[in-house]
XYZ file of C-alpha atoms in Angstrom:
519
model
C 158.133 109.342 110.040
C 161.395 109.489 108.384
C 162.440 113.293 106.823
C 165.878 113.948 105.411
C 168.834 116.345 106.991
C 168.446 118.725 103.933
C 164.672 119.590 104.628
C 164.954 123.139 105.803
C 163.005 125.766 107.088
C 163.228 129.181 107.301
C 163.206 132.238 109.802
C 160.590 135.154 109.423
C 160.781 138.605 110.278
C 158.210 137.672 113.050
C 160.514 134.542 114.423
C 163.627 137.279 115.375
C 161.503 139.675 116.743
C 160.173 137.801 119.190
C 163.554 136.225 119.670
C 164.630 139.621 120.480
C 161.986 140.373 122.762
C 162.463 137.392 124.657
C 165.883 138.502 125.344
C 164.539 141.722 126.534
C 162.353 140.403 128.566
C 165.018 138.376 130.822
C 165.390 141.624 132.264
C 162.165 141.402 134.170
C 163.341 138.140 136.316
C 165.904 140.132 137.869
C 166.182 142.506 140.512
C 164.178 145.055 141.041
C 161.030 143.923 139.500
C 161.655 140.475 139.998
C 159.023 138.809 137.961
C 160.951 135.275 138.133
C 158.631 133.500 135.661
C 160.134 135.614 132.848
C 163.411 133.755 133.530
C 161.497 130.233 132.190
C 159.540 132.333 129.265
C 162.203 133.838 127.626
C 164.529 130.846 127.196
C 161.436 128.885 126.371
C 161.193 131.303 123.443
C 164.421 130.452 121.891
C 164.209 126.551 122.787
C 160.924 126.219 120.816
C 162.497 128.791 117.649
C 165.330 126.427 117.668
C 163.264 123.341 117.229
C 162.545 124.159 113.626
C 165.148 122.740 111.165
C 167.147 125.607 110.270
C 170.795 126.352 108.567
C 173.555 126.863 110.841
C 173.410 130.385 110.083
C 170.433 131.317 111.199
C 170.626 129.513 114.121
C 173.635 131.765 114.516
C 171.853 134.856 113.685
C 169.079 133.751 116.124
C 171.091 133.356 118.946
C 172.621 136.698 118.064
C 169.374 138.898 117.825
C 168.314 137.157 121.339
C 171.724 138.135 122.988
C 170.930 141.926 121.641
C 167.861 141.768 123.486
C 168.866 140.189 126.579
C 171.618 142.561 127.303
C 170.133 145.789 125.847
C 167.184 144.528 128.470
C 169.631 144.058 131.169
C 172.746 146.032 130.463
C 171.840 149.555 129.416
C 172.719 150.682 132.787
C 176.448 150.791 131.576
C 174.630 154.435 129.801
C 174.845 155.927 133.031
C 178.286 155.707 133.984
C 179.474 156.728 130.474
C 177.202 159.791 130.158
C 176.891 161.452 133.215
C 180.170 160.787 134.977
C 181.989 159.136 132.067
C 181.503 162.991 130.653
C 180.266 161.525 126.733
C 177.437 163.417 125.734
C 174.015 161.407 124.879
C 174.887 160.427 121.606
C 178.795 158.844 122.177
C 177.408 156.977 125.234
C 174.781 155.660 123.338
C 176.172 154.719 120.496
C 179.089 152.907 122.950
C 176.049 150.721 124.760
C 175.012 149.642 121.644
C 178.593 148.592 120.469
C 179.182 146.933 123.975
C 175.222 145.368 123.653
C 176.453 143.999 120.112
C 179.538 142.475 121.134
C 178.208 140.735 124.017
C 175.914 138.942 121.852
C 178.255 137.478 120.191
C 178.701 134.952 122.975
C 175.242 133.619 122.453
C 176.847 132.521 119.173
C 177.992 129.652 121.466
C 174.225 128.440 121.951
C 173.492 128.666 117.777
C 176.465 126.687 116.925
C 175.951 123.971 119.731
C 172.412 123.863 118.957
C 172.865 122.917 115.377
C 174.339 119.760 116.255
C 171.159 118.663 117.704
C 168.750 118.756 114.805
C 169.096 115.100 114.296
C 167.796 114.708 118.411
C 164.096 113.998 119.278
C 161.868 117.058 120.533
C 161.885 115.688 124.131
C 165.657 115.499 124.190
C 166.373 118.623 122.914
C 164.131 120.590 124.907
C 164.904 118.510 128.500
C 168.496 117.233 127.736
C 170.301 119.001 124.920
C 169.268 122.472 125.072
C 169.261 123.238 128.878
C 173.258 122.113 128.851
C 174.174 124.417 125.606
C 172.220 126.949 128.154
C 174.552 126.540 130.810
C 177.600 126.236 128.535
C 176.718 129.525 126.927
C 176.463 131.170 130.393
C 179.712 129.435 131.992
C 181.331 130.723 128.355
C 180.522 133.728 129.278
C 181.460 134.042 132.690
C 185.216 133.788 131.802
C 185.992 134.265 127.949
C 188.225 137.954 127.930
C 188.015 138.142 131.881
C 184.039 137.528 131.783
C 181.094 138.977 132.068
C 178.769 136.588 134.693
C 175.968 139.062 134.589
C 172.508 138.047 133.777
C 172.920 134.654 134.457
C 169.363 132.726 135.094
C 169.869 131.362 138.048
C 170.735 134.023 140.003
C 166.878 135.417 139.465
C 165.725 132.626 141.395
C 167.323 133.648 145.141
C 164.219 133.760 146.631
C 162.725 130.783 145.164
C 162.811 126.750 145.765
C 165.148 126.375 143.461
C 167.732 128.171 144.718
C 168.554 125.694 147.825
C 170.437 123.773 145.205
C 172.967 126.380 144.406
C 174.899 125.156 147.798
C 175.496 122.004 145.523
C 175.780 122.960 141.747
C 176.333 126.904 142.218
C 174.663 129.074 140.031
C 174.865 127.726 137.238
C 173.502 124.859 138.634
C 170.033 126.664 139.175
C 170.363 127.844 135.240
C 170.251 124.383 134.284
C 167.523 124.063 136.304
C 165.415 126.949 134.865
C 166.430 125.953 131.399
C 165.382 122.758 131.532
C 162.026 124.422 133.151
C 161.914 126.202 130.131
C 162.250 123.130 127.647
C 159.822 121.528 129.740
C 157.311 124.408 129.489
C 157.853 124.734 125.375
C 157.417 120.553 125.714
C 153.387 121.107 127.583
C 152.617 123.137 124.924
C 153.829 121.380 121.818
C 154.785 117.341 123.412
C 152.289 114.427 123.361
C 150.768 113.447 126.166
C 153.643 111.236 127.545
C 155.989 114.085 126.982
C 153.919 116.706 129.026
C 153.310 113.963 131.645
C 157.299 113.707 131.530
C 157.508 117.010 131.690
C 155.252 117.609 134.671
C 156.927 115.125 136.792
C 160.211 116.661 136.413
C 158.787 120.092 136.937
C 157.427 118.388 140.351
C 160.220 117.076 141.475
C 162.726 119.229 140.405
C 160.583 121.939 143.068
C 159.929 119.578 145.632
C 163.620 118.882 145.640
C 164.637 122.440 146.436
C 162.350 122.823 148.927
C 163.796 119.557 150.638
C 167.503 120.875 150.292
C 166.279 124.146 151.958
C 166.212 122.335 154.997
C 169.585 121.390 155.280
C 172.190 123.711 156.840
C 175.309 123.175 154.908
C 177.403 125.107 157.594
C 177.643 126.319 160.977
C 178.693 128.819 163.772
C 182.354 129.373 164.310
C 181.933 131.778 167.367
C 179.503 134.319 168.793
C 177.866 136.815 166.419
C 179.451 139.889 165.748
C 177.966 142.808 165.752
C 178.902 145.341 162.523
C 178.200 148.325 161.260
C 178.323 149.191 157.002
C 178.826 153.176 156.655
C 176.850 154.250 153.254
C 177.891 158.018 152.790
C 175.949 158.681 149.266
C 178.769 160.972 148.181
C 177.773 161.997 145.321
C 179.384 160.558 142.109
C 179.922 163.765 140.351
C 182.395 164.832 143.132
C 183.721 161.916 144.104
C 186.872 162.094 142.225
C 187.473 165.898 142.841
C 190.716 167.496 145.021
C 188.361 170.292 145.947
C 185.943 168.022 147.376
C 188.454 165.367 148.886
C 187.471 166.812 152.678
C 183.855 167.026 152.862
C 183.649 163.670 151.287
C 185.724 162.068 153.958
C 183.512 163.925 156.429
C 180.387 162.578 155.088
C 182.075 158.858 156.412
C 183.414 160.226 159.559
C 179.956 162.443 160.400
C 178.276 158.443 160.322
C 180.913 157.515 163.025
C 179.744 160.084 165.563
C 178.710 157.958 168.500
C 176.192 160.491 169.498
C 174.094 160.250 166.031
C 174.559 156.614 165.003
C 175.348 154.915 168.601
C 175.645 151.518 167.287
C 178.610 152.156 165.602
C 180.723 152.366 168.448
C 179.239 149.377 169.729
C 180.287 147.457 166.802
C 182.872 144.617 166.174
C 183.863 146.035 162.815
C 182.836 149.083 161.137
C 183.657 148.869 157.157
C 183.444 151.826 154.859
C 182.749 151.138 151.165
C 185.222 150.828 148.259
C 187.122 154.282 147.754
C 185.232 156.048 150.213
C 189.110 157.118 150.429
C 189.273 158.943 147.137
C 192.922 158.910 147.751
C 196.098 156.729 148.730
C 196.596 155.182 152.444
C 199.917 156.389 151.924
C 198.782 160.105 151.491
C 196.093 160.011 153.914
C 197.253 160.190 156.931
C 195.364 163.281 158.084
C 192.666 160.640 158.031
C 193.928 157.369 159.104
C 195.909 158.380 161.967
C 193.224 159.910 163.751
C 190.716 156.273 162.953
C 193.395 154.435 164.051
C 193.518 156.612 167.286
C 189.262 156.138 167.295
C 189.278 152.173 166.499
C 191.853 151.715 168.904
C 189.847 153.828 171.697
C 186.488 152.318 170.980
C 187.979 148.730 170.485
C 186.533 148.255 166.971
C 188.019 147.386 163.822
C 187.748 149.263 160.584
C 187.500 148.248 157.186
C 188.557 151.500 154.920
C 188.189 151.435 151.132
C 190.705 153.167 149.322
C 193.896 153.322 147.122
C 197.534 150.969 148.214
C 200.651 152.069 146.286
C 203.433 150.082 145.850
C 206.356 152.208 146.943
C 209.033 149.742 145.118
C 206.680 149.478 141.512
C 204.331 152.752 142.056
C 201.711 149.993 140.999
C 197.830 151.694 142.462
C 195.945 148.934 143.763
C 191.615 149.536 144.485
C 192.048 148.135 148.241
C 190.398 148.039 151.728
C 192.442 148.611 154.929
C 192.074 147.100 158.079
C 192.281 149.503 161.114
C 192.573 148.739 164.810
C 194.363 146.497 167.223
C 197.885 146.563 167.520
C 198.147 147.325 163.540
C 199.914 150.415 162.379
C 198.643 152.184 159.410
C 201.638 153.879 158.423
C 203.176 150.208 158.470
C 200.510 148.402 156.360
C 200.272 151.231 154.158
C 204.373 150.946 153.458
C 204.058 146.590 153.356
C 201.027 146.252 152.066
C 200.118 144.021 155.205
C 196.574 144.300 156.467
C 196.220 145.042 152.619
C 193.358 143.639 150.287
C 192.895 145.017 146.974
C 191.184 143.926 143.868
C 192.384 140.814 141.891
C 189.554 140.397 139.105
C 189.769 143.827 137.465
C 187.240 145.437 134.921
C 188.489 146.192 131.023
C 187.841 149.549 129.815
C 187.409 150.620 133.430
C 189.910 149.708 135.640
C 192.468 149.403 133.302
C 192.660 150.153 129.630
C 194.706 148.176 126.830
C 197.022 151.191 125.185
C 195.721 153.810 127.172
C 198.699 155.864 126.442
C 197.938 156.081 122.890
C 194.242 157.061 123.494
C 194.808 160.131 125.282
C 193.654 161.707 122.049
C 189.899 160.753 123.113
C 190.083 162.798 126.056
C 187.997 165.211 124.386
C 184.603 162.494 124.047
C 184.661 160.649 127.168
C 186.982 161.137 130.516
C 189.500 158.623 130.819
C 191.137 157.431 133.943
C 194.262 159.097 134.819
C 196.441 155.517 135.127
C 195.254 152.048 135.165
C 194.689 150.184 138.007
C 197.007 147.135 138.865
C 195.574 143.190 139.254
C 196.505 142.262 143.488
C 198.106 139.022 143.770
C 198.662 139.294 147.311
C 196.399 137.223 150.135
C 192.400 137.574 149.500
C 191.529 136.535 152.924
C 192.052 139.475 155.629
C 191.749 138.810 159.697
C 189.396 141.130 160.894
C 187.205 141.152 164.387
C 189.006 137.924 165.324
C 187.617 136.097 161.957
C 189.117 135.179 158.843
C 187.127 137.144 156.115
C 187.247 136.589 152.694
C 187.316 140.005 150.685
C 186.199 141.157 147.561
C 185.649 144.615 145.866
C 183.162 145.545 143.234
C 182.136 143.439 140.705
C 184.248 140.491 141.685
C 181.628 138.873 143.985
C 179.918 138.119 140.436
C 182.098 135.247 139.850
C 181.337 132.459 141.731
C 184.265 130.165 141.230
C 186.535 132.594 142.308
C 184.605 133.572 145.253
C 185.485 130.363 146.701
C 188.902 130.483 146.969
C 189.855 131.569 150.563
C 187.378 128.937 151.570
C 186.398 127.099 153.898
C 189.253 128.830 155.912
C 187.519 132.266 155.688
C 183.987 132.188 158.064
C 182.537 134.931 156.543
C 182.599 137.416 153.220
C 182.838 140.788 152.882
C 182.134 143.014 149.462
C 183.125 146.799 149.354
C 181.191 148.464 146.414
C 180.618 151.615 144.953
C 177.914 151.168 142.297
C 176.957 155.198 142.447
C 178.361 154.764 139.040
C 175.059 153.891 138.198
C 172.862 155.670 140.383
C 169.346 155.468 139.227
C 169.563 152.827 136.672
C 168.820 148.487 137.558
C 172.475 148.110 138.415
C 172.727 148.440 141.983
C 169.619 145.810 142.268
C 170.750 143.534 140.202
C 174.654 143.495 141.822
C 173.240 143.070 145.469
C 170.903 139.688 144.035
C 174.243 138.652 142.770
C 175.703 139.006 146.449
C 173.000 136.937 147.385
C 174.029 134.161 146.005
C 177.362 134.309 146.929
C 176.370 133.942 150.241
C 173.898 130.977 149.279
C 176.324 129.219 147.362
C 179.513 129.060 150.539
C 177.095 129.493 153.476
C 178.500 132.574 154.982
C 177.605 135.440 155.993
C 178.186 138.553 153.040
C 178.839 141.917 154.506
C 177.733 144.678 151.738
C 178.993 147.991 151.873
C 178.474 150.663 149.279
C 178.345 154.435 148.690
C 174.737 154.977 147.949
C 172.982 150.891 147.975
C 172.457 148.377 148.422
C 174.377 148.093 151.496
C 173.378 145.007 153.289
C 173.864 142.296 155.409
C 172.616 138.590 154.010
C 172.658 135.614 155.878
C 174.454 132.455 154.801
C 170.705 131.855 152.979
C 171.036 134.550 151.373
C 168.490 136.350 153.118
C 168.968 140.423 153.990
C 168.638 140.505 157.676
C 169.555 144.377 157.480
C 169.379 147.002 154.752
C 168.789 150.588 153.895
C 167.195 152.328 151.266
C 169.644 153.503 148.383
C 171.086 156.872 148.008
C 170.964 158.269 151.746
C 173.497 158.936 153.961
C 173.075 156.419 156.750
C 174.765 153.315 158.805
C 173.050 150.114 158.653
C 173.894 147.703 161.923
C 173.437 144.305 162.579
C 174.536 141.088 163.601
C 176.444 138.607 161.560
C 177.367 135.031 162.544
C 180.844 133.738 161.234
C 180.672 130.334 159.977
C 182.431 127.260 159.771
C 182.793 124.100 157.196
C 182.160 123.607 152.927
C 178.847 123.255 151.226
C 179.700 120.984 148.034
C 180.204 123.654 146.010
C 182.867 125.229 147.793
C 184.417 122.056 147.707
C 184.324 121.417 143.793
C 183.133 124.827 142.721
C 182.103 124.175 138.888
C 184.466 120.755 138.614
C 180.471 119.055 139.085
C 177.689 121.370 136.807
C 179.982 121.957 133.853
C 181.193 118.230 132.987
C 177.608 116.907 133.803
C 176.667 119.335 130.964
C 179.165 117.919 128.753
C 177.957 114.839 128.725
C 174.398 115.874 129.193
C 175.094 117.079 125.745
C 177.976 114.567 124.302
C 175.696 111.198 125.069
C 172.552 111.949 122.954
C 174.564 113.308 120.536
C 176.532 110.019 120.438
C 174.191 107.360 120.917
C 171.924 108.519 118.050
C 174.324 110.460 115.650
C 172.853 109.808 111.945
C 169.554 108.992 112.849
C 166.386 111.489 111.786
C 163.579 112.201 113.477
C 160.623 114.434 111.919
């Protein structure tokens, strides 16, 4: 039956609501609670709304009140680190999630405006084809527009499920598309005819069995003997952190994990890494402290990574940065050259650094703001530590996948110094360490995790934890770690494959039957 572009319908009250809740709900796929089915229902949700023939703006809208829900479900954690050690009372740091939660939204807006092309598609297309690709174009969007935000993204709640053995091949996004077009294909057994939900089911079938047949295949392999390491998780606590007065017990809380008498298996380790800043201070005015490890590392034959503060004598630039210790290295050297020197490339807005923030001193008085902004390193990102090639990343930056791959296949294993004690207690923590995961998925190595208070870990190149502690005690979690050699395909195209396959996932229908109507 024939039915003309201008027939319209119209949103309810009831049709955003439950857009909104199936944002909200997203949250539930991810770490901790990991109820992965939510990560098919709640796309599913905004597929089926987005079947009806609406106006571009409410499409628009839709997409919108959706985006409010899925990061005010999955994002409200950023409360924790404004109020109670960003200093903004309850109010400010609540009224500054919701203005982040709103603008973040706005890149669903991507998803409403792509979908509106495909009113003109059939159901089946649009649910299996069409809408999966906006999906992952949304999500890729999103993962780079004003230095991204890859947080949230669907396929990183399915780490411990079949689907995951693809992200070796596609990356992450990759297993979004994947989910998405689960979710089309769950919205198409419900509403489809019988040849659609027989469609349907078959690609549900094999889309599983496939994943389970990749997850045999070891994409890379050993490129020596394990080593043996050690991740030192002080749980200093945030509130002190940043304080002069504390500066001394706070190192001692890192070197009191090195004592060989109470935590043995440091000293029998290969590499020892402390987590980002657990140096509240410069190398270069430190050297009460690293003297005295260099002395220790170079006595017990072990190599230290230290996270804390470079300087660049020439530009005064601060870097966020991890030192390597040991050997025939000389701290006072790499702390004047910068050599043995990672520090943090992908920075965070409104954290790290601060647009202006000379002319916002006067809001000093509502929240704390940094003292000077942290400079972007453009230095190496691969450091030589233990004998191996590592590549290095601090914080948040193991989030983006792309970039995670550079320094590869050269680099046999990956290492991540965090400190997310800026959100102690909240779904933060959980969430960043099932990002990790995938990291180590996608490149097949080994990811080394350490953190002030969790989740310090080490994951396999399946992205399995092999060793972990609980969060927010002081402790040293030891292992062993295999460094490994050679590219999974992703490494080797990164998103060059999964983002023009969506393009013309999308493009082609589109195409092929532009101006014809379908009821």
């Amino acid at each position: 039956m024939l039915s003309f572009r201008n027939s319209r319908e119209s949103l309810s009250k009831i049709d955003y609501l439950l857009a909104l809740l199936a944002g909200a709900s997203m949250a539930l796929a991810f770490a901790p609670l990991e109820w992965r089915v939510f990560a098919f229902f709640a796309p599913a949700v905004l597929f089926w709304l987005n079947l009806k023939a609406l106006p571009t703006k409410q499409r628009l809208w839709l997409a919108w009140v959706f985006g409010v829900g899925m990061f005010a479900g999955g994002a409200h954690w950023i409360y924790v680190s404004i109020h109670f050690f960003g200093g903004a009372n309850s109010l400010i740091a609540g009224l500054m999630v919701a203005i982040f939660v709103v603008i973040m939204a706005l890149l669903l807006l991507v998803f409403g405006w792509l979908a509106a092309y495909t009113a003109h598609l059939p159901q089946a297309v649009r649910l299996l084809v069409a809408f999966p690709a906006i999906w992952v174009l949304t999500e890729w969007f999103r993962g780079w527009f004003l230095t991204g935000f890859p947080w949230l993204f669907v396929g990183s709640s399915q780490i411990d499920t079949w689907l995951a053995h693809y992200a070796p091949i596609t990356g992450v996004l990759g297993v979004s598309w994947l989910v998405a077009v689960g979710a089309g294909a769950l919205v198409l057994l419900v509403l489809g005819s019988l040849r659609e939900r027989l469609i349907a089911s078959v690609l549900a079938v094999v889309t599983v069995a496939g994943g389970f047949g990749l997850g045999q295949i070891r994409w890379t392999e050993p490129a020596g003997e394990p080593l043996f390491v050690s991740m030192l998780q002080g749980n200093v606590d945030q509130l002190t952190k940043w304080s002069r007065e504390f500066r001394n017990d706070n190192i001692q809380a890192y070197l009191d994990l090195m004592d060989g008498d109470k935590y043995p298996n440091v000293e029998s380790s290969h590499l020892v890494i402390w987590p980002e800043t657990a140096l509240a201070d410069s190398f270069q005015q430190s050297d009460d402290v690293m003297l005295p490890l260099q002395d220790w590392a170079r006595e017990a034959k072990v190599d230290v990574l230290v996270g804390g503060f470079h300087i660049n004598r020439d530009t005064e630039a601060v870097y966020n940065a991890v030192m390597v210790v040991g050997g025939e290295r000389d701290v006072e050297i790499s702390a004047n050259t910068g050599e043995h020197v990672y520090a943090k490339q992908h920075l965070v807005p409104f954290s790290e650094y601060i647009p202006l923030l000379k002319y916002l001193r006067f809001l000093e008085h509502i929240v704390k703001l940094p003292y000077d902004n942290v400079t972007a390193w453009e230095g190496t990102n691969t450091l030589t530590v233990a004998g191996q090639p590592m590549r290095m990343s601090v914080c948040y930056e193991d989030a983006y996948a792309e970039e995670m791959i550079a320094g590869l296949p050269q680099a046999t294993m990956l290492v991540n110094v965090s400190n997310d004690g800026w959100f102690t207690g909240s779904i933060e923590p959980a969430q960043h360490a099932e990002i990790a995961r995938m990291r180590a998925l996608e490149t097949g190595r080994y990811l080394l995790r350490a953190t002030n208070n969790g989740v310090s870990a080490i994951i396999d190149d399946k992205g399995k934890v092999t060793a972990t502690a609980e969060p927010r005690i002081a402790t040293v979690i030891s292992g062993y770690a295999t460094p490994m050699q050679g590219a999974t395909p992703y490494v080797q195209v990164g998103n060059w494959l999964i983002i023009p396959l969506m393009f013309i996932l999308l493009g082609v229908p589109l195409l092929l039957l532009r101006g014809k109507f379908y009821s």
